[in-house]
C-alpha positions as semicolon CSV with decimal commas, in nm:
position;residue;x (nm);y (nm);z (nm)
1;X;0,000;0,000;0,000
2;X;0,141;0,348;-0,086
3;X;0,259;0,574;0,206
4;X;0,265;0,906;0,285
5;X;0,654;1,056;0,226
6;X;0,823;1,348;0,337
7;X;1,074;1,544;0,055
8;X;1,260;1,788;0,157
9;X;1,374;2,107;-0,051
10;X;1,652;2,343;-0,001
11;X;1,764;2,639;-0,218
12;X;2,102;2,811;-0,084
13;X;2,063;3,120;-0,212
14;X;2,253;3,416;-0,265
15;X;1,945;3,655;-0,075
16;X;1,874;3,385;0,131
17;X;1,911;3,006;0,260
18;X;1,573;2,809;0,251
19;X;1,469;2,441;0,336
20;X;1,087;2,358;0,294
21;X;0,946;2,049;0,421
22;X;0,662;1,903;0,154
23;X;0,445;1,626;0,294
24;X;0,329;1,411;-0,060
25;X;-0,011;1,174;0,013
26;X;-0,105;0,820;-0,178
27;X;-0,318;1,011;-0,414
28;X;-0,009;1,224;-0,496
29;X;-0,163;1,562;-0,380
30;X;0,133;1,745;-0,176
31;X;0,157;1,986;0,127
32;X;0,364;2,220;0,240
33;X;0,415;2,154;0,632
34;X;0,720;2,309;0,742
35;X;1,000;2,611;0,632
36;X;1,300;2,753;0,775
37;X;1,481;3,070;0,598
38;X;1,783;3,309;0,693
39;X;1,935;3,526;0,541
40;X;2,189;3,418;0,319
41;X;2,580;3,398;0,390
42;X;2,901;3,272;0,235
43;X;2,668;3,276;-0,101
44;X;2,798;3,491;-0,389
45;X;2,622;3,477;-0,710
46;X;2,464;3,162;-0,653
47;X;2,825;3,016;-0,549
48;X;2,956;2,882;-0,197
49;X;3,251;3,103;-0,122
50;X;3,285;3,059;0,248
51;X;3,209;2,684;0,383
52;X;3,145;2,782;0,767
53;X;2,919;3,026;0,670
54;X;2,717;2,898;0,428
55;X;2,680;2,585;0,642
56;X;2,542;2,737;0,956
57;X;2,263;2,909;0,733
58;X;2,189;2,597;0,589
59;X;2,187;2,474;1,029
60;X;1,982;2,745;1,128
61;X;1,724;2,667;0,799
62;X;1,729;2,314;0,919
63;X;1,660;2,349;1,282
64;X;1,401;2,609;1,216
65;X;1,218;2,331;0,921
66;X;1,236;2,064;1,151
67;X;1,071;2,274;1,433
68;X;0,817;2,395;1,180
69;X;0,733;2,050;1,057
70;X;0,789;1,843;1,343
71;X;0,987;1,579;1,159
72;X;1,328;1,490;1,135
73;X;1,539;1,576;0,816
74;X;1,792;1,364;0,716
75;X;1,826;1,432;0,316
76;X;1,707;1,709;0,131
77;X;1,699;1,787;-0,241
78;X;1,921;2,081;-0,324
79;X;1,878;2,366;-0,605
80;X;2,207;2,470;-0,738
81;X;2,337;2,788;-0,962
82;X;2,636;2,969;-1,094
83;X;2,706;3,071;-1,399
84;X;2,926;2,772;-1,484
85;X;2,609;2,510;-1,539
86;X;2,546;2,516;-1,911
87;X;2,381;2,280;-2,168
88;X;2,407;2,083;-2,446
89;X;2,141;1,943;-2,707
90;X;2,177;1,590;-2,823
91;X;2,060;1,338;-3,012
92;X;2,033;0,936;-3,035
93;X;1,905;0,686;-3,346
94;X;1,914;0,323;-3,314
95;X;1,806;0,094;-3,575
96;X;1,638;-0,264;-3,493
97;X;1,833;-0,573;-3,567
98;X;1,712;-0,702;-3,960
99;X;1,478;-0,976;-3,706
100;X;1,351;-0,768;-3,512
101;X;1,074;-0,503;-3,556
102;X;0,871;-0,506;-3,250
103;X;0,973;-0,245;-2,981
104;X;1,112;-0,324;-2,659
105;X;1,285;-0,166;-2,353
106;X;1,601;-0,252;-2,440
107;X;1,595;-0,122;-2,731
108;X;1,455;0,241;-2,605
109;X;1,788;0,225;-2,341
110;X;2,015;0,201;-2,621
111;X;1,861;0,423;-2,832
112;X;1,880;0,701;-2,474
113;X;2,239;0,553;-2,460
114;X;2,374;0,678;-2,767
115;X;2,217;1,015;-2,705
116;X;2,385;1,093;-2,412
117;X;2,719;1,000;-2,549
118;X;2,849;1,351;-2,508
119;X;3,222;1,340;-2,384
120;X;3,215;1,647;-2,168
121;X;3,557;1,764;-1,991
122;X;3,675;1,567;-1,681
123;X;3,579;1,860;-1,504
124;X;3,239;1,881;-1,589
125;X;2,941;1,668;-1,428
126;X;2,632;1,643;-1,616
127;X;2,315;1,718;-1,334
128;X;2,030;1,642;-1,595
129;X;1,944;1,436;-1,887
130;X;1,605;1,574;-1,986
131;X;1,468;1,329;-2,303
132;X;1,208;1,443;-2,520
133;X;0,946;1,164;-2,670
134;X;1,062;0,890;-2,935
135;X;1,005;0,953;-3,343
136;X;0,967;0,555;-3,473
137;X;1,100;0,570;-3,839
138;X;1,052;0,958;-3,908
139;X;0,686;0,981;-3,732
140;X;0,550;1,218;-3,504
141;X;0,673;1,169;-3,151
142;X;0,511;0,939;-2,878
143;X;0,611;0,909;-2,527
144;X;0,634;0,544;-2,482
145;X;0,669;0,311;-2,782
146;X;0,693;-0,034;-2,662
147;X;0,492;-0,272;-2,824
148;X;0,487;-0,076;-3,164
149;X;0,668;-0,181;-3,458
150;X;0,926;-0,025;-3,663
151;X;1,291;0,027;-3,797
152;X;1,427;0,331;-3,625
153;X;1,382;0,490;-3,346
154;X;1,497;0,862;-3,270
155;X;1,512;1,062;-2,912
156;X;1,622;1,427;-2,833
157;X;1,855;1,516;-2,500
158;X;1,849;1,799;-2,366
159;X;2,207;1,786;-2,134
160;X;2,264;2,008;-1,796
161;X;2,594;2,030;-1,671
162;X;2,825;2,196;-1,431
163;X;3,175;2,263;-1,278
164;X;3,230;1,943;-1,060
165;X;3,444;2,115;-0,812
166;X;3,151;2,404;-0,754
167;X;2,933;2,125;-0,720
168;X;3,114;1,944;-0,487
169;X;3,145;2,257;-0,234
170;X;2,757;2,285;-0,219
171;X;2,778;1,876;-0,172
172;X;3,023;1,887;0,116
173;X;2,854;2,203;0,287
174;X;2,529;2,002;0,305
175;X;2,717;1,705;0,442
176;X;2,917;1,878;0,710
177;X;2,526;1,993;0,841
178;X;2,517;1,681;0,827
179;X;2,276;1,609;0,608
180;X;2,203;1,341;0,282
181;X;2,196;1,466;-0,084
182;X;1,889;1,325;-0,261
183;X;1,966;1,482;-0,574
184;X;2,084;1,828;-0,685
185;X;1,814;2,045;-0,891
186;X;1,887;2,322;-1,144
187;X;1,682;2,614;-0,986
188;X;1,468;2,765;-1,297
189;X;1,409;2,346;-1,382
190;X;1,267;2,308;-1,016
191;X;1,074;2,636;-1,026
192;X;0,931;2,488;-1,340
193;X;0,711;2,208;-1,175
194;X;0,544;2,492;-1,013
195;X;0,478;2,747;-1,273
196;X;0,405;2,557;-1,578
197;X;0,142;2,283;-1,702
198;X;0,180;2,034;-1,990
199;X;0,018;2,277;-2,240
200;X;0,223;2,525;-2,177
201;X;0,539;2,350;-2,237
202;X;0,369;2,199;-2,567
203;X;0,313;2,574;-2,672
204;X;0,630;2,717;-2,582
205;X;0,752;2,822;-2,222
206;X;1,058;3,052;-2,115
207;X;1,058;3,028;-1,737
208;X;1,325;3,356;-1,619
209;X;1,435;3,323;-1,269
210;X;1,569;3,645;-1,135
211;X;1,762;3,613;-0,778
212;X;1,954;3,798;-0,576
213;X;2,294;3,709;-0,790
214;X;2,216;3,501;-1,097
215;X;1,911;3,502;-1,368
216;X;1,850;3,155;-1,454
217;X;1,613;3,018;-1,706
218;X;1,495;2,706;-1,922
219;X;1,296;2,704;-2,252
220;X;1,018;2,420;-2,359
221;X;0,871;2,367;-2,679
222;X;0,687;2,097;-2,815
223;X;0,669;1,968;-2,462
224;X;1,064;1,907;-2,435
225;X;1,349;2,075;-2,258
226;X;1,548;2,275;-2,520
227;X;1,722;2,549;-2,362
228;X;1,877;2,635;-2,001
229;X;2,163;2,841;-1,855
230;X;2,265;3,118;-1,626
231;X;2,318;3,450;-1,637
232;X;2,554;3,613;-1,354
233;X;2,330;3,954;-1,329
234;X;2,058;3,924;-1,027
235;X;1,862;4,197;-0,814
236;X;2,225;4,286;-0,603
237;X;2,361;4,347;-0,925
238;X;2,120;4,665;-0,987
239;X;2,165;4,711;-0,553
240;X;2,530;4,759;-0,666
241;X;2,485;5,008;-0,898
242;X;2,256;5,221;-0,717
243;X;2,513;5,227;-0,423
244;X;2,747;5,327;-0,692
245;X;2,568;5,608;-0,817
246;X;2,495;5,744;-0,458
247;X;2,918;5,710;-0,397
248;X;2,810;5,441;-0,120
249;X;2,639;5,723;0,109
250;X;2,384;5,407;0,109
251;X;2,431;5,061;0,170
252;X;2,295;4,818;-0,068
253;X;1,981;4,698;0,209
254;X;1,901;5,092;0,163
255;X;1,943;5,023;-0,196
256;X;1,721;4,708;-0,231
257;X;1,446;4,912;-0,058
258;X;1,477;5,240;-0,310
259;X;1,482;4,968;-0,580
260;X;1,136;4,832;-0,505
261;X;0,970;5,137;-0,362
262;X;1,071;5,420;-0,628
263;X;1,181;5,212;-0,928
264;X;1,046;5,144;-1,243
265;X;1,240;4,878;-1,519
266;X;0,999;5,071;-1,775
267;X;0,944;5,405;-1,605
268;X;1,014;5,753;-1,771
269;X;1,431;5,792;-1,749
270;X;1,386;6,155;-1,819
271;X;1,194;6,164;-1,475
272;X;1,409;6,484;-1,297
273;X;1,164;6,450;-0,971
274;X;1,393;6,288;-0,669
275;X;1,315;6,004;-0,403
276;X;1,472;6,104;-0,082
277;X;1,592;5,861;0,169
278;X;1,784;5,829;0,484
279;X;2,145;5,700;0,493
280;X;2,217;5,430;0,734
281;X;2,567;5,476;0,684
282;X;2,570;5,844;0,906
283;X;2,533;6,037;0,603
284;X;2,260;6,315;0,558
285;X;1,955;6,243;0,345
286;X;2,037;6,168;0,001
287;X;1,809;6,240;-0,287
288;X;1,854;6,096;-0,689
289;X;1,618;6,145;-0,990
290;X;1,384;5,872;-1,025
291;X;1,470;5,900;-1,399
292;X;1,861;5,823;-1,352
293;X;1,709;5,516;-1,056
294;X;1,473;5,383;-1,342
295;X;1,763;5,393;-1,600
296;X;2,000;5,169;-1,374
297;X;1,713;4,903;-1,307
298;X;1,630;4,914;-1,709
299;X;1,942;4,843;-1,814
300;X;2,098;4,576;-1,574
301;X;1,738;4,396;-1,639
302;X;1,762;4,451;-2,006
303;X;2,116;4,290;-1,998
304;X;2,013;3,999;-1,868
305;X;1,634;3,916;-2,090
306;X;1,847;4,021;-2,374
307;X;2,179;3,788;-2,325
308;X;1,890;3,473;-2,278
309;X;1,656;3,597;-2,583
310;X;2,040;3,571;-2,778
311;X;2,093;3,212;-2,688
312;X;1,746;3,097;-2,773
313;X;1,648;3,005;-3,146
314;X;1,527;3,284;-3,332
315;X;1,222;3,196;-3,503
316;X;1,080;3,146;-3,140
317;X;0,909;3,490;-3,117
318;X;0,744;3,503;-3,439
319;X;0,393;3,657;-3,355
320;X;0,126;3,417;-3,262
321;X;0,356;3,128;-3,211
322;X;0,235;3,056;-2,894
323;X;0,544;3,089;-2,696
324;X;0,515;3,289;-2,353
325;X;0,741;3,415;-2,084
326;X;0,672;3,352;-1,692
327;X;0,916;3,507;-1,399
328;X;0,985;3,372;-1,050
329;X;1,235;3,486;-0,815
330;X;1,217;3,768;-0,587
331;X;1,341;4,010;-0,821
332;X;1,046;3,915;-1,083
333;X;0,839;4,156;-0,851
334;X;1,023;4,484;-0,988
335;X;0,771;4,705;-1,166
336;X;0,749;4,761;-1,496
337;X;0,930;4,388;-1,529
338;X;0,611;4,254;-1,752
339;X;0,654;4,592;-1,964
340;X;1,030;4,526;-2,045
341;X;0,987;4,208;-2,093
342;X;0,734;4,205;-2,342
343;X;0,932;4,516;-2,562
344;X;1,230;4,282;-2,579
345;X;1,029;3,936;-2,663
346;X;0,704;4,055;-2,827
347;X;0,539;3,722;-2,685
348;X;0,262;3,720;-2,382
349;X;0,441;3,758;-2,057
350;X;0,302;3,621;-1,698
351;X;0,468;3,829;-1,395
352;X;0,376;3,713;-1,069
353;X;0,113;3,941;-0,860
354;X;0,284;4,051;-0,518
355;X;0,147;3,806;-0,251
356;X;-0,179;3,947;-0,104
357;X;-0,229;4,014;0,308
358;X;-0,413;3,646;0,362
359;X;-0,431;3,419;0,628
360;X;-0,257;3,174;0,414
361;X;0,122;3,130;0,470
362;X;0,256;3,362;0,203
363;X;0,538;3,161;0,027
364;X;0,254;2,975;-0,106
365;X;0,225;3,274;-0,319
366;X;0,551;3,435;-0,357
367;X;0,741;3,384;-0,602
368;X;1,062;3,381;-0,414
369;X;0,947;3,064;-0,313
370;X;0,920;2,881;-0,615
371;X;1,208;2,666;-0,645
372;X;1,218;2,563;-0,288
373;X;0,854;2,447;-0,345
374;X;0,911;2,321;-0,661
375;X;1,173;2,073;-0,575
376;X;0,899;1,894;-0,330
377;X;0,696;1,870;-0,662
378;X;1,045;1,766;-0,847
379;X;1,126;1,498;-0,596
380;X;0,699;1,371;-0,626
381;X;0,779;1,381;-1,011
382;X;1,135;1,116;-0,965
383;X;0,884;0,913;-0,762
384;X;0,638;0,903;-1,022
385;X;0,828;0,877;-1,292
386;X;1,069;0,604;-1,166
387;X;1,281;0,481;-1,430
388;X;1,603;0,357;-1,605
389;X;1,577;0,743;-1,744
390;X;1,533;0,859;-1,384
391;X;1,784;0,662;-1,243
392;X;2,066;0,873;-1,457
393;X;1,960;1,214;-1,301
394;X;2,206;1,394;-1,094
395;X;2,319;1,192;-0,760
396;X;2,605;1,310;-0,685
397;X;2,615;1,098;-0,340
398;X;2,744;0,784;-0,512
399;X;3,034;0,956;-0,678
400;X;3,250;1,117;-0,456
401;X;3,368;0,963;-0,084
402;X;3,243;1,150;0,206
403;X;3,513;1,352;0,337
């Protein structure tokens, strides 16, 4: 008889550290019983750059979780950054033996074999292999062709990878908690599970995930993986520049809070009026022109849709193709976001409402939350979805020796 199960999602963050206990019933609906967050430390653009640090937010997140939830946590399932994971597209065929011409399983692993025979450096680990559906001899796709006959069969692979060594530091920071590594998750792909249905990755889906250091995003079309990556530009980037532009009579928390209270991404940049403030630093008040405060969020936000809208195919945003564009991540809450976004893509885009003043806890809303909460839906999927194509997604626990 099916059980109840606990998963257990953390996100270490560059704004902040996050586990979030998910509680998943036999009639696979899921609940979200527990959370811990701090603020992040030791984090820099989605990287581990100080062990001790990092590690006792990822402590105080787990002690505050397991008081929330009133379980114990022994292994979570980890989202993981940086601007060093990238992708590759690739692609298997294997034709039946001249005997043979029904379809079996064997003959679907070798064809998922050959397409992810990618020889990637020995410093690289690969954290996904996302397939798309089978063609049999040229046909349109189908997800599971057993049974069928035919001569050849084709599959797509959509390939995530990453530094090993950066990878290992987030490994041996949850470790030293101590904790177990269930798998680790590609942020935007966890947020995914959350944001998007089935049709929406048939029509065409670009889920951006703007953080505190890193923009991540993946791209569906046709219902398969075909895109992902990282961009190093987050919402402390633009914090940066507006402490630059005041000659650091603010600190960037001071920053953060001019950024979402005056700015605009698609406000007027002519705009002489001036938001005043208090320095924290013992300055005087300090005043800038909204328009100059507008132009810095515009163009740091800009920098970042545009670099992803570069590495995507081109004849995505034809008009009426049904491709749209959906945000998560705190920094997906800056006004005028949906504006920008949809002068650079020209497609429908979906930015998140700011959570309303309900009862309800509000990271059930907010899209800071996403990935956290998405890998509890991520972890449901692996259960659901149990297979020899599962069983190659990234565990990192069996490859390198606790230390």
């Amino acid at each position: 008889m099916a059980r109840t199960k606990i998963h257990v999602g953390l996100e270490i963050g560059t704004s902040k550290t996050c586990m979030v206990v998910g509680e998943v019933r036999p009639d696979a609906t899921a609940t979200i019983i527990g959370m811990g967050e701090v603020p992040s430390a030791g984090v820099r653009k989605g990287e581990i750059v100080d062990q001790s640090m990092a590690r006792q937010c990822v402590c105080d997140a787990w002690q505050m979780a397991q008081d929330h939830a009133d379980v114990d946590i022994i292994s979570v399932f980890v989202a993981v950054t940086g601007q060093h994971i990238s992708c590759i597209n690739s692609s298997g065929t294997y034709r039946l033996p001249d005997d043979r011409e029904v379809i079996e399983q064997e003959h679907l692993d070798l064809v998922d074999e050959k397409a992810s025979e990618i020889q990637l450096g020995p410093d690289q680990y690969t954290l996904h292999r996302e397939w798309g559906e089978y063609s049999i001899d040229g046909q349109d796709p189908v997800a599971n062709p057993v049974g069928l006959c035919g001569r050849t069969i084709d599959v797509n692979c959509h390939l995530i990878h990453g530094i090993k060594t950066r990878i290992t530091n987030t490994l041996r920071c949850v470790r030293q908690v101590p904790l177990e590594v269930e798998s680790f998750v590609f942020a935007p792909l966890a947020a995914a599970q959350v944001i998007l249905t089935r049709q929406h990755k048939e029509a065409g889906a670009l889920v951006i995930d703007i953080g505190g250091g890193t923009t991540d995003y993946v791209f569906y079309q046709g219902g398969q993986l075909i895109a992902s990556g990282c961009i190093a530009i987050g919402g402390n980037t633009i914090n940066a520049d507006i402490e630059k532009l005041t000659e650091q009579r603010i600190s960037k928390r001071v920053a953060d809070i001019l950024k979402r209270t005056e700015g605009n991404a698609f406000g007027d940049v002519k705009d002489k009026s001036l938001a005043r403030f208090t320095g924290d630093l013992g300055m005087h008040d300090v005043a800038i022109e909204r328009g100059m405060l507008n132009r810095i969020i515009r163009d740091r936000l800009a920098e970042a849709l545009i670099l992803i809208k570069k590495r995507l195919p081109a004849d995505i945003w034809k008009p009426n193709s049904g491709m749209s564009v959906f945000f998560s991540g705190g920094t997906s809450l800056m006004r005028g976001l949906d504006n920008l976004a949809d002068y650079i893509f020209g497609v429908p885009v979906h930015q998140p409402a700011p959570p309303r003043d309900t009862k309800a806890p509000a990271y059930l809303e907010d899209p800071r939350y996403c990935t956290p909460i998405g890998l509890i839906r991520y972890a449901q999927r692996m259960d659901e979805d149990y297979s020899p194509r599962a069983g190659l997604l990234g565990r990192l626990t069996s490859l390198f020796r606790r230390k």
